[in-house]
């Protein structure tokens, strides 16, 4: 009985605490420009197609969706050293690089294609294969924005791409 009473008291304290808390502020996301300014030793590079200056980005760990994208970028005409950071910014926010990420609107996968079935144009395994999703997503970015950094610049202003 003592244990139950202690648990009850703890629940009352936690409930009271949640009703007395209030948000005093929200963190601000850094813009590309401020991230570049804060990164020492980085050099800007061209080819952004309106996306601003970009920072050289090291290759991600092998065996990850990020590594697959990094290695696939040059086949779409993107320099991964200068464009991957922008792509990473978008897809980290859109899906966390999860191939099975879905939201209520019907967007699906790493690039959050809407509807997800659009990615079938890149391969029949679009629902389960990160490489197929990445291939589709890079093609989408190239056709709509020109480069990942241009897509990121749009994303920063609209919270979607």
Tab-separated table of N, CA and C in Angstrom:
chain	number	residue	atom	x	y	z
A	1	UNK	N	0.819	-1.179	0.000
A	1	UNK	CA	0.000	0.000	0.000
A	1	UNK	C	0.873	1.257	0.000
A	2	UNK	N	1.969	1.223	0.708
A	2	UNK	CA	2.871	2.367	0.776
A	2	UNK	C	3.454	2.681	-0.598
A	3	UNK	N	3.806	1.645	-1.360
A	3	UNK	CA	4.366	1.824	-2.691
A	3	UNK	C	3.331	2.469	-3.618
A	4	UNK	N	2.087	2.009	-3.548
A	4	UNK	CA	1.032	2.589	-4.368
A	4	UNK	C	0.784	4.050	-4.011
A	5	UNK	N	0.804	4.353	-2.723
A	5	UNK	CA	0.588	5.742	-2.304
A	5	UNK	C	1.737	6.633	-2.782
A	6	UNK	N	2.968	6.136	-2.741
A	6	UNK	CA	4.115	6.901	-3.227
A	6	UNK	C	4.001	7.134	-4.733
A	7	UNK	N	3.578	6.107	-5.476
A	7	UNK	CA	3.399	6.250	-6.915
A	7	UNK	C	2.303	7.265	-7.222
A	8	UNK	N	1.230	7.237	-6.439
A	8	UNK	CA	0.127	8.190	-6.618
A	8	UNK	C	0.620	9.615	-6.384
A	9	UNK	N	1.388	9.812	-5.331
A	9	UNK	CA	1.922	11.137	-5.032
A	9	UNK	C	2.849	11.617	-6.147
A	10	UNK	N	3.642	10.709	-6.685
A	10	UNK	CA	4.536	11.058	-7.791
A	10	UNK	C	3.736	11.482	-9.022
A	11	UNK	N	2.646	10.775	-9.310
A	11	UNK	CA	1.794	11.131	-10.442
A	11	UNK	C	1.167	12.506	-10.243
A	12	UNK	N	0.761	12.809	-9.015
A	12	UNK	CA	0.172	14.119	-8.726
A	12	UNK	C	1.209	15.218	-8.944
A	13	UNK	N	2.426	15.000	-8.474
A	13	UNK	CA	3.496	15.979	-8.645
A	13	UNK	C	3.791	16.191	-10.131
A	14	UNK	N	3.901	15.102	-10.901
A	14	UNK	CA	4.195	15.212	-12.327
A	14	UNK	C	3.059	15.916	-13.073
A	15	UNK	N	1.823	15.606	-12.711
A	15	UNK	CA	0.680	16.244	-13.347
A	15	UNK	C	0.685	17.749	-13.067
A	16	UNK	N	0.953	18.108	-11.836
A	16	UNK	CA	1.012	19.522	-11.465
A	16	UNK	C	2.137	20.226	-12.214
A	17	UNK	N	3.271	19.564	-12.316
A	17	UNK	CA	4.416	20.161	-13.011
A	17	UNK	C	4.105	20.408	-14.485
A	18	UNK	N	3.400	19.483	-15.132
A	18	UNK	CA	3.111	19.673	-16.554
A	18	UNK	C	2.132	20.821	-16.784
A	19	UNK	N	1.288	21.113	-15.795
A	19	UNK	CA	0.335	22.208	-15.950
A	19	UNK	C	0.939	23.567	-15.596
A	20	UNK	N	2.090	23.551	-14.939
A	20	UNK	CA	2.710	24.818	-14.562
A	20	UNK	C	3.834	25.222	-15.507
A	21	UNK	N	4.202	24.337	-16.414
A	21	UNK	CA	5.273	24.656	-17.350
A	21	UNK	C	4.724	25.500	-18.495
A	22	UNK	N	5.543	26.402	-19.001
A	22	UNK	CA	5.182	27.172	-20.174
A	22	UNK	C	6.424	27.393	-21.022
A	23	UNK	N	6.195	27.507	-22.295
A	23	UNK	CA	7.295	27.680	-23.229
A	23	UNK	C	7.728	29.138	-23.230
A	24	UNK	N	9.021	29.345	-23.023
A	24	UNK	CA	9.538	30.708	-23.012
A	24	UNK	C	10.209	31.074	-24.325
A	25	UNK	N	10.433	30.104	-25.160
A	25	UNK	CA	11.063	30.373	-26.441
A	25	UNK	C	11.265	29.086	-27.195
A	26	UNK	N	11.608	29.196	-28.425
A	26	UNK	CA	11.873	28.037	-29.268
A	26	UNK	C	13.232	28.222	-29.923
A	27	UNK	N	13.959	27.117	-30.090
A	27	UNK	CA	15.248	27.259	-30.756
A	27	UNK	C	15.059	27.684	-32.193
A	28	UNK	N	16.013	28.439	-32.696
A	28	UNK	CA	15.965	28.878	-34.079
A	28	UNK	C	16.920	28.017	-34.886
A	29	UNK	N	16.486	27.625	-36.065
A	29	UNK	CA	17.356	26.879	-36.955
A	29	UNK	C	18.333	27.846	-37.599
A	30	UNK	N	19.539	27.400	-37.712
A	30	UNK	CA	20.548	28.246	-38.350
A	30	UNK	C	20.294	28.296	-39.843
A	31	UNK	N	20.507	29.436	-40.418
A	31	UNK	CA	20.397	29.552	-41.867
A	31	UNK	C	21.680	29.031	-42.489
A	32	UNK	N	21.639	28.764	-43.767
A	32	UNK	CA	22.833	28.300	-44.462
A	32	UNK	C	23.964	29.311	-44.312
A	33	UNK	N	23.626	30.598	-44.433
A	33	UNK	CA	24.657	31.638	-44.349
A	33	UNK	C	25.320	31.658	-42.974
A	34	UNK	N	24.527	31.550	-41.909
A	34	UNK	CA	25.125	31.580	-40.577
A	34	UNK	C	25.899	30.308	-40.295
A	35	UNK	N	25.456	29.184	-40.849
A	35	UNK	CA	26.202	27.939	-40.667
A	35	UNK	C	27.553	28.027	-41.364
A	36	UNK	N	27.563	28.653	-42.521
A	36	UNK	CA	28.820	28.808	-43.249
A	36	UNK	C	29.754	29.732	-42.488
A	37	UNK	N	29.210	30.820	-41.983
A	37	UNK	CA	30.031	31.773	-41.243
A	37	UNK	C	30.606	31.148	-39.981
A	38	UNK	N	29.851	30.251	-39.364
A	38	UNK	CA	30.299	29.627	-38.123
A	38	UNK	C	31.278	28.494	-38.357
A	39	UNK	N	31.361	27.999	-39.578
A	39	UNK	CA	32.230	26.875	-39.878
A	39	UNK	C	33.596	27.398	-40.262
A	40	UNK	N	34.552	27.183	-39.415
A	40	UNK	CA	35.893	27.678	-39.729
A	40	UNK	C	36.590	26.712	-40.665
A	41	UNK	N	37.397	27.272	-41.532
A	41	UNK	CA	38.158	26.452	-42.459
A	41	UNK	C	37.382	25.984	-43.661
A	42	UNK	N	36.131	26.355	-43.786
A	42	UNK	CA	35.335	25.937	-44.936
A	42	UNK	C	35.523	26.936	-46.054
A	43	UNK	N	35.430	26.437	-47.239
A	43	UNK	CA	35.517	27.327	-48.375
A	43	UNK	C	34.256	27.208	-49.182
A	44	UNK	N	33.804	28.323	-49.691
A	44	UNK	CA	32.613	28.302	-50.527
A	44	UNK	C	32.947	27.687	-51.871
A	45	UNK	N	31.893	27.257	-52.561
A	45	UNK	CA	32.080	26.675	-53.876
A	45	UNK	C	30.958	27.127	-54.773
A	46	UNK	N	31.195	27.119	-56.050
A	46	UNK	CA	30.175	27.554	-56.997
A	46	UNK	C	29.213	26.436	-57.324
A	47	UNK	N	28.373	26.700	-58.329
A	47	UNK	CA	27.463	25.675	-58.804
A	47	UNK	C	26.228	25.512	-57.962
A	48	UNK	N	25.839	26.519	-57.233
A	48	UNK	CA	24.686	26.365	-56.365
A	48	UNK	C	23.384	26.645	-57.071
A	49	UNK	N	23.414	27.289	-58.188
A	49	UNK	CA	22.195	27.553	-58.938
A	49	UNK	C	21.209	28.397	-58.169
A	50	UNK	N	21.697	29.390	-57.421
A	50	UNK	CA	20.804	30.265	-56.671
A	50	UNK	C	20.649	29.862	-55.229
A	51	UNK	N	21.297	28.797	-54.789
A	51	UNK	CA	21.148	28.331	-53.423
A	51	UNK	C	22.119	28.972	-52.453
A	52	UNK	N	22.935	29.926	-52.898
A	52	UNK	CA	23.875	30.583	-52.008
A	52	UNK	C	25.176	29.815	-51.934
A	53	UNK	N	26.051	30.268	-51.069
A	53	UNK	CA	27.330	29.616	-50.879
A	53	UNK	C	27.125	28.322	-50.121
A	54	UNK	N	27.910	27.324	-50.424
A	54	UNK	CA	27.801	26.038	-49.753
A	54	UNK	C	29.130	25.672	-49.127
A	55	UNK	N	29.088	24.775	-48.189
A	55	UNK	CA	30.267	24.346	-47.466
A	55	UNK	C	30.675	22.969	-47.960
A	56	UNK	N	31.967	22.762	-48.144
A	56	UNK	CA	32.422	21.415	-48.468
A	56	UNK	C	31.984	20.472	-47.366
A	57	UNK	N	31.514	19.305	-47.753
A	57	UNK	CA	30.945	18.360	-46.795
A	57	UNK	C	31.666	17.032	-46.934
A	58	UNK	N	32.144	16.450	-45.841
A	58	UNK	CA	32.859	15.175	-45.936
A	58	UNK	C	31.892	14.034	-46.258
A	59	UNK	N	32.390	12.966	-46.859
A	59	UNK	CA	31.524	11.824	-47.145
A	59	UNK	C	30.960	11.229	-45.850
A	60	UNK	N	29.706	10.780	-45.873
A	60	UNK	CA	29.123	10.150	-44.684
A	60	UNK	C	29.652	8.735	-44.501
A	61	UNK	N	29.286	8.121	-43.381
A	61	UNK	CA	29.718	6.756	-43.098
A	61	UNK	C	29.184	5.795	-44.152
A	62	UNK	N	30.032	4.859	-44.624
A	62	UNK	CA	29.573	3.871	-45.610
A	62	UNK	C	28.437	3.020	-45.045
A	63	UNK	N	27.623	2.478	-45.921
A	63	UNK	CA	26.556	1.582	-45.503
A	63	UNK	C	25.297	2.283	-45.033
A	64	UNK	N	25.223	3.583	-45.220
A	64	UNK	CA	24.042	4.323	-44.794
A	64	UNK	C	23.327	4.885	-46.018
A	65	UNK	N	22.081	5.296	-45.832
A	65	UNK	CA	21.347	5.947	-46.923
A	65	UNK	C	22.078	7.217	-47.341
A	66	UNK	N	22.660	7.920	-46.375
A	66	UNK	CA	23.400	9.137	-46.697
A	66	UNK	C	24.575	8.833	-47.623
A	67	UNK	N	25.263	7.743	-47.359
A	67	UNK	CA	26.399	7.356	-48.196
A	67	UNK	C	25.928	6.991	-49.603
A	68	UNK	N	24.796	6.299	-49.684
A	68	UNK	CA	24.226	5.962	-50.985
A	68	UNK	C	23.936	7.237	-51.769
A	69	UNK	N	23.315	8.218	-51.116
A	69	UNK	CA	22.994	9.484	-51.781
A	69	UNK	C	24.262	10.213	-52.201
A	70	UNK	N	25.235	10.277	-51.309
A	70	UNK	CA	26.494	10.965	-51.590
A	70	UNK	C	27.139	10.381	-52.846
A	71	UNK	N	27.158	9.048	-52.922
A	71	UNK	CA	27.785	8.373	-54.054
A	71	UNK	C	26.964	8.482	-55.337
A	72	UNK	N	25.666	8.705	-55.232
A	72	UNK	CA	24.780	8.787	-56.383
A	72	UNK	C	24.707	10.212	-56.963
A	73	UNK	N	25.058	11.198	-56.179
A	73	UNK	CA	24.860	12.594	-56.576
A	73	UNK	C	25.566	12.977	-57.878
A	74	UNK	N	26.779	12.509	-58.081
A	74	UNK	CA	27.521	12.915	-59.278
A	74	UNK	C	26.848	12.402	-60.548
A	75	UNK	N	26.109	11.295	-60.465
A	75	UNK	CA	25.419	10.798	-61.654
A	75	UNK	C	24.264	11.712	-62.057
A	76	UNK	N	23.862	12.625	-61.166
A	76	UNK	CA	22.836	13.617	-61.472
A	76	UNK	C	23.447	14.987	-61.783
A	77	UNK	N	24.785	15.022	-61.820
A	77	UNK	CA	25.476	16.270	-62.121
A	77	UNK	C	25.730	17.150	-60.911
A	78	UNK	N	25.557	16.607	-59.711
A	78	UNK	CA	25.782	17.375	-58.485
A	78	UNK	C	27.154	17.032	-57.910
A	79	UNK	N	27.893	18.035	-57.459
A	79	UNK	CA	29.155	17.796	-56.764
A	79	UNK	C	28.818	17.465	-55.311
A	80	UNK	N	29.009	16.221	-54.887
A	80	UNK	CA	28.619	15.864	-53.522
A	80	UNK	C	29.361	16.646	-52.442
A	81	UNK	N	30.580	17.078	-52.726
A	81	UNK	CA	31.336	17.818	-51.713
A	81	UNK	C	30.698	19.165	-51.404
A	82	UNK	N	30.013	19.746	-52.383
A	82	UNK	CA	29.408	21.055	-52.163
A	82	UNK	C	27.890	21.004	-52.029
A	83	UNK	N	27.264	19.944	-52.494
A	83	UNK	CA	25.800	19.876	-52.495
A	83	UNK	C	25.218	18.934	-51.440
A	84	UNK	N	26.016	17.985	-50.934
A	84	UNK	CA	25.461	17.012	-50.001
A	84	UNK	C	24.963	17.659	-48.712
A	85	UNK	N	25.640	18.662	-48.217
A	85	UNK	CA	25.197	19.316	-46.985
A	85	UNK	C	23.779	19.839	-47.108
A	86	UNK	N	23.455	20.415	-48.260
A	86	UNK	CA	22.103	20.934	-48.497
A	86	UNK	C	21.093	19.793	-48.566
A	87	UNK	N	21.446	18.721	-49.286
A	87	UNK	CA	20.562	17.555	-49.378
A	87	UNK	C	20.329	16.954	-47.994
A	88	UNK	N	21.402	16.854	-47.232
A	88	UNK	CA	21.299	16.312	-45.880
A	88	UNK	C	20.370	17.174	-45.020
A	89	UNK	N	20.474	18.482	-45.151
A	89	UNK	CA	19.593	19.375	-44.393
A	89	UNK	C	18.126	19.094	-44.700
A	90	UNK	N	17.815	18.925	-45.975
A	90	UNK	CA	16.422	18.697	-46.370
A	90	UNK	C	15.926	17.344	-45.871
A	91	UNK	N	16.636	16.301	-46.229
A	91	UNK	CA	16.119	14.959	-45.951
A	91	UNK	C	16.212	14.571	-44.485
A	92	UNK	N	17.098	15.207	-43.744
A	92	UNK	CA	17.106	14.987	-42.298
A	92	UNK	C	15.814	15.534	-41.703
A	93	UNK	N	15.391	16.693	-42.165
A	93	UNK	CA	14.168	17.307	-41.654
A	93	UNK	C	12.911	16.628	-42.192
A	94	UNK	N	12.944	16.217	-43.444
A	94	UNK	CA	11.766	15.610	-44.057
A	94	UNK	C	11.474	14.210	-43.502
A	95	UNK	N	12.510	13.387	-43.383
A	95	UNK	CA	12.278	11.981	-43.048
A	95	UNK	C	13.265	11.387	-42.052
A	96	UNK	N	14.279	12.141	-41.676
A	96	UNK	CA	15.325	11.556	-40.843
A	96	UNK	C	16.079	10.452	-41.583
A	97	UNK	N	16.019	10.486	-42.921
A	97	UNK	CA	16.658	9.490	-43.781
A	97	UNK	C	16.057	8.094	-43.595
A	98	UNK	N	14.817	8.011	-43.140
A	98	UNK	CA	14.150	6.712	-42.965
A	98	UNK	C	13.371	6.369	-44.239
A	99	UNK	N	13.633	5.198	-44.799
A	99	UNK	CA	12.972	4.795	-46.039
A	99	UNK	C	11.478	4.582	-45.845
A	100	UNK	N	11.045	4.317	-44.616
A	100	UNK	CA	9.632	4.046	-44.359
A	100	UNK	C	8.924	5.206	-43.662
A	101	UNK	N	9.510	6.385	-43.707
A	101	UNK	CA	8.880	7.555	-43.093
A	101	UNK	C	7.599	7.890	-43.864
A	102	UNK	N	6.531	8.104	-43.127
A	102	UNK	CA	5.246	8.433	-43.752
A	102	UNK	C	4.570	9.508	-42.925
A	103	UNK	N	3.760	10.320	-43.576
A	103	UNK	CA	2.974	11.277	-42.801
A	103	UNK	C	1.527	11.227	-43.256
A	104	UNK	N	0.672	11.922	-42.543
A	104	UNK	CA	-0.768	11.855	-42.779
A	104	UNK	C	-1.165	12.345	-44.168
A	105	UNK	N	-0.352	13.194	-44.783
A	105	UNK	CA	-0.697	13.715	-46.107
A	105	UNK	C	-0.499	12.678	-47.211
A	106	UNK	N	0.193	11.585	-46.892
A	106	UNK	CA	0.486	10.571	-47.893
A	106	UNK	C	1.918	10.614	-48.392
A	107	UNK	N	2.701	11.601	-47.930
A	107	UNK	CA	4.109	11.669	-48.316
A	107	UNK	C	4.835	10.471	-47.719
A	108	UNK	N	5.819	9.946	-48.458
A	108	UNK	CA	6.455	8.711	-48.042
A	108	UNK	C	7.935	8.706	-48.395
A	109	UNK	N	8.692	8.016	-47.580
A	109	UNK	CA	10.079	7.716	-47.875
A	109	UNK	C	11.066	8.825	-47.537
A	110	UNK	N	12.296	8.594	-47.894
A	110	UNK	CA	13.377	9.528	-47.598
A	110	UNK	C	13.095	10.914	-48.186
A	111	UNK	N	12.683	11.008	-49.465
A	111	UNK	CA	12.428	12.344	-50.020
A	111	UNK	C	11.026	12.867	-49.717
A	112	UNK	N	10.198	12.069	-49.048
A	112	UNK	CA	8.807	12.438	-48.749
A	112	UNK	C	8.036	12.788	-50.013
A	113	UNK	N	8.051	11.849	-50.967
A	113	UNK	CA	7.299	11.998	-52.211
A	113	UNK	C	5.808	11.992	-51.888
A	114	UNK	N	5.062	12.850	-52.580
A	114	UNK	CA	3.623	12.951	-52.346
A	114	UNK	C	2.889	12.840	-53.677
A	115	UNK	N	2.160	11.781	-53.920
A	115	UNK	CA	2.076	10.566	-53.102
A	115	UNK	C	3.347	9.734	-53.262
A	116	UNK	N	3.546	8.850	-52.320
A	116	UNK	CA	4.743	8.021	-52.343
A	116	UNK	C	4.856	7.172	-53.591
A	117	UNK	N	3.729	6.796	-54.149
A	117	UNK	CA	3.726	5.930	-55.330
A	117	UNK	C	4.404	6.573	-56.537
A	118	UNK	N	4.625	7.900	-56.516
A	118	UNK	CA	5.367	8.558	-57.600
A	118	UNK	C	6.744	7.922	-57.774
A	119	UNK	N	7.296	7.423	-56.676
A	119	UNK	CA	8.651	6.867	-56.737
A	119	UNK	C	8.721	5.561	-57.506
A	120	UNK	N	7.571	4.983	-57.857
A	120	UNK	CA	7.563	3.757	-58.658
A	120	UNK	C	8.240	3.991	-60.002
A	121	UNK	N	8.296	5.236	-60.451
A	121	UNK	CA	8.986	5.536	-61.712
A	121	UNK	C	10.488	5.271	-61.624
A	122	UNK	N	11.007	5.194	-60.411
A	122	UNK	CA	12.435	4.914	-60.216
A	122	UNK	C	12.697	3.442	-59.932
A	123	UNK	N	11.646	2.674	-59.635
A	123	UNK	CA	11.816	1.250	-59.365
A	123	UNK	C	10.618	0.676	-58.639
A	124	UNK	N	10.339	-0.590	-58.911
A	124	UNK	CA	9.188	-1.253	-58.307
A	124	UNK	C	9.352	-1.436	-56.795
A	125	UNK	N	10.582	-1.367	-56.312
A	125	UNK	CA	10.850	-1.570	-54.888
A	125	UNK	C	10.869	-0.254	-54.105
A	126	UNK	N	10.182	0.752	-54.592
A	126	UNK	CA	10.208	2.096	-54.012
A	126	UNK	C	9.790	2.135	-52.549
A	127	UNK	N	8.961	1.212	-52.105
A	127	UNK	CA	8.497	1.250	-50.718
A	127	UNK	C	9.548	0.790	-49.716
A	128	UNK	N	10.514	0.010	-50.166
A	128	UNK	CA	11.460	-0.597	-49.230
A	128	UNK	C	12.928	-0.347	-49.546
A	129	UNK	N	13.240	0.209	-50.693
A	129	UNK	CA	14.636	0.364	-51.090
A	129	UNK	C	15.066	1.831	-51.019
A	130	UNK	N	15.925	2.160	-50.049
A	130	UNK	CA	16.398	3.543	-49.946
A	130	UNK	C	17.058	4.046	-51.235
A	131	UNK	N	17.794	3.200	-51.946
A	131	UNK	CA	18.478	3.634	-53.162
A	131	UNK	C	17.477	4.055	-54.233
A	132	UNK	N	16.371	3.344	-54.349
A	132	UNK	CA	15.335	3.717	-55.314
A	132	UNK	C	14.733	5.064	-54.940
A	133	UNK	N	14.468	5.261	-53.672
A	133	UNK	CA	13.904	6.531	-53.207
A	133	UNK	C	14.882	7.683	-53.431
A	134	UNK	N	16.141	7.444	-53.159
A	134	UNK	CA	17.168	8.473	-53.342
A	134	UNK	C	17.287	8.827	-54.819
A	135	UNK	N	17.282	7.813	-55.674
A	135	UNK	CA	17.342	8.043	-57.120
A	135	UNK	C	16.176	8.926	-57.550
A	136	UNK	N	14.979	8.605	-57.102
A	136	UNK	CA	13.816	9.408	-57.463
A	136	UNK	C	13.953	10.824	-56.905
A	137	UNK	N	14.356	10.931	-55.634
A	137	UNK	CA	14.468	12.228	-54.973
A	137	UNK	C	15.491	13.140	-55.629
A	138	UNK	N	16.622	12.592	-56.034
A	138	UNK	CA	17.635	13.404	-56.718
A	138	UNK	C	17.134	13.864	-58.083
A	139	UNK	N	16.410	12.992	-58.767
A	139	UNK	CA	15.823	13.385	-60.048
A	139	UNK	C	14.784	14.484	-59.878
A	140	UNK	N	13.989	14.382	-58.829
A	140	UNK	CA	12.984	15.404	-58.543
A	140	UNK	C	13.657	16.753	-58.268
A	141	UNK	N	14.661	16.733	-57.419
A	141	UNK	CA	15.379	17.969	-57.081
A	141	UNK	C	15.999	18.589	-58.331
A	142	UNK	N	16.622	17.757	-59.164
A	142	UNK	CA	17.256	18.284	-60.384
A	142	UNK	C	16.214	18.911	-61.305
A	143	UNK	N	15.065	18.255	-61.466
A	143	UNK	CA	14.068	18.763	-62.417
A	143	UNK	C	13.338	19.997	-61.903
A	144	UNK	N	13.146	20.130	-60.596
A	144	UNK	CA	12.378	21.253	-60.044
A	144	UNK	C	13.280	22.415	-59.612
A	145	UNK	N	14.400	22.106	-58.959
A	145	UNK	CA	15.236	23.156	-58.363
A	145	UNK	C	16.613	23.314	-59.000
A	146	UNK	N	17.057	22.327	-59.745
A	146	UNK	CA	18.377	22.400	-60.361
A	146	UNK	C	19.462	21.776	-59.514
A	147	UNK	N	19.507	22.133	-58.235
A	147	UNK	CA	20.521	21.580	-57.326
A	147	UNK	C	19.928	21.389	-55.937
A	148	UNK	N	20.536	20.541	-55.130
A	148	UNK	CA	20.081	20.407	-53.740
A	148	UNK	C	20.169	21.719	-52.956
A	149	UNK	N	21.164	22.546	-53.226
A	149	UNK	CA	21.274	23.804	-52.478
A	149	UNK	C	20.181	24.796	-52.869
A	150	UNK	N	19.742	24.748	-54.108
A	150	UNK	CA	18.599	25.576	-54.498
A	150	UNK	C	17.329	25.056	-53.830
A	151	UNK	N	17.186	23.733	-53.743
A	151	UNK	CA	16.037	23.138	-53.057
A	151	UNK	C	16.067	23.502	-51.574
A	152	UNK	N	17.260	23.481	-50.981
A	152	UNK	CA	17.390	23.837	-49.568
A	152	UNK	C	17.026	25.303	-49.341
A	153	UNK	N	17.440	26.175	-50.231
A	153	UNK	CA	17.095	27.594	-50.106
A	153	UNK	C	15.571	27.760	-50.129
A	154	UNK	N	14.891	27.014	-50.993
A	154	UNK	CA	13.432	27.062	-51.038
A	154	UNK	C	12.857	26.500	-49.735
A	155	UNK	N	13.416	25.370	-49.283
A	155	UNK	CA	12.929	24.727	-48.059
A	155	UNK	C	13.024	25.688	-46.873
A	156	UNK	N	14.114	26.416	-46.792
A	156	UNK	CA	14.291	27.354	-45.675
A	156	UNK	C	13.178	28.399	-45.616
A	157	UNK	N	12.699	28.804	-46.757
A	157	UNK	CA	11.644	29.815	-46.794
A	157	UNK	C	10.239	29.269	-46.651
A	158	UNK	N	10.061	27.968	-46.923
A	158	UNK	CA	8.703	27.411	-46.973
A	158	UNK	C	8.478	26.191	-46.082
A	159	UNK	N	9.549	25.593	-45.558
A	159	UNK	CA	9.494	24.365	-44.747
A	159	UNK	C	8.977	23.173	-45.527
A	160	UNK	N	9.119	23.214	-46.820
A	160	UNK	CA	8.884	22.066	-47.693
A	160	UNK	C	9.643	22.354	-48.994
A	161	UNK	N	9.740	21.349	-49.826
A	161	UNK	CA	10.405	21.543	-51.121
A	161	UNK	C	9.651	20.796	-52.186
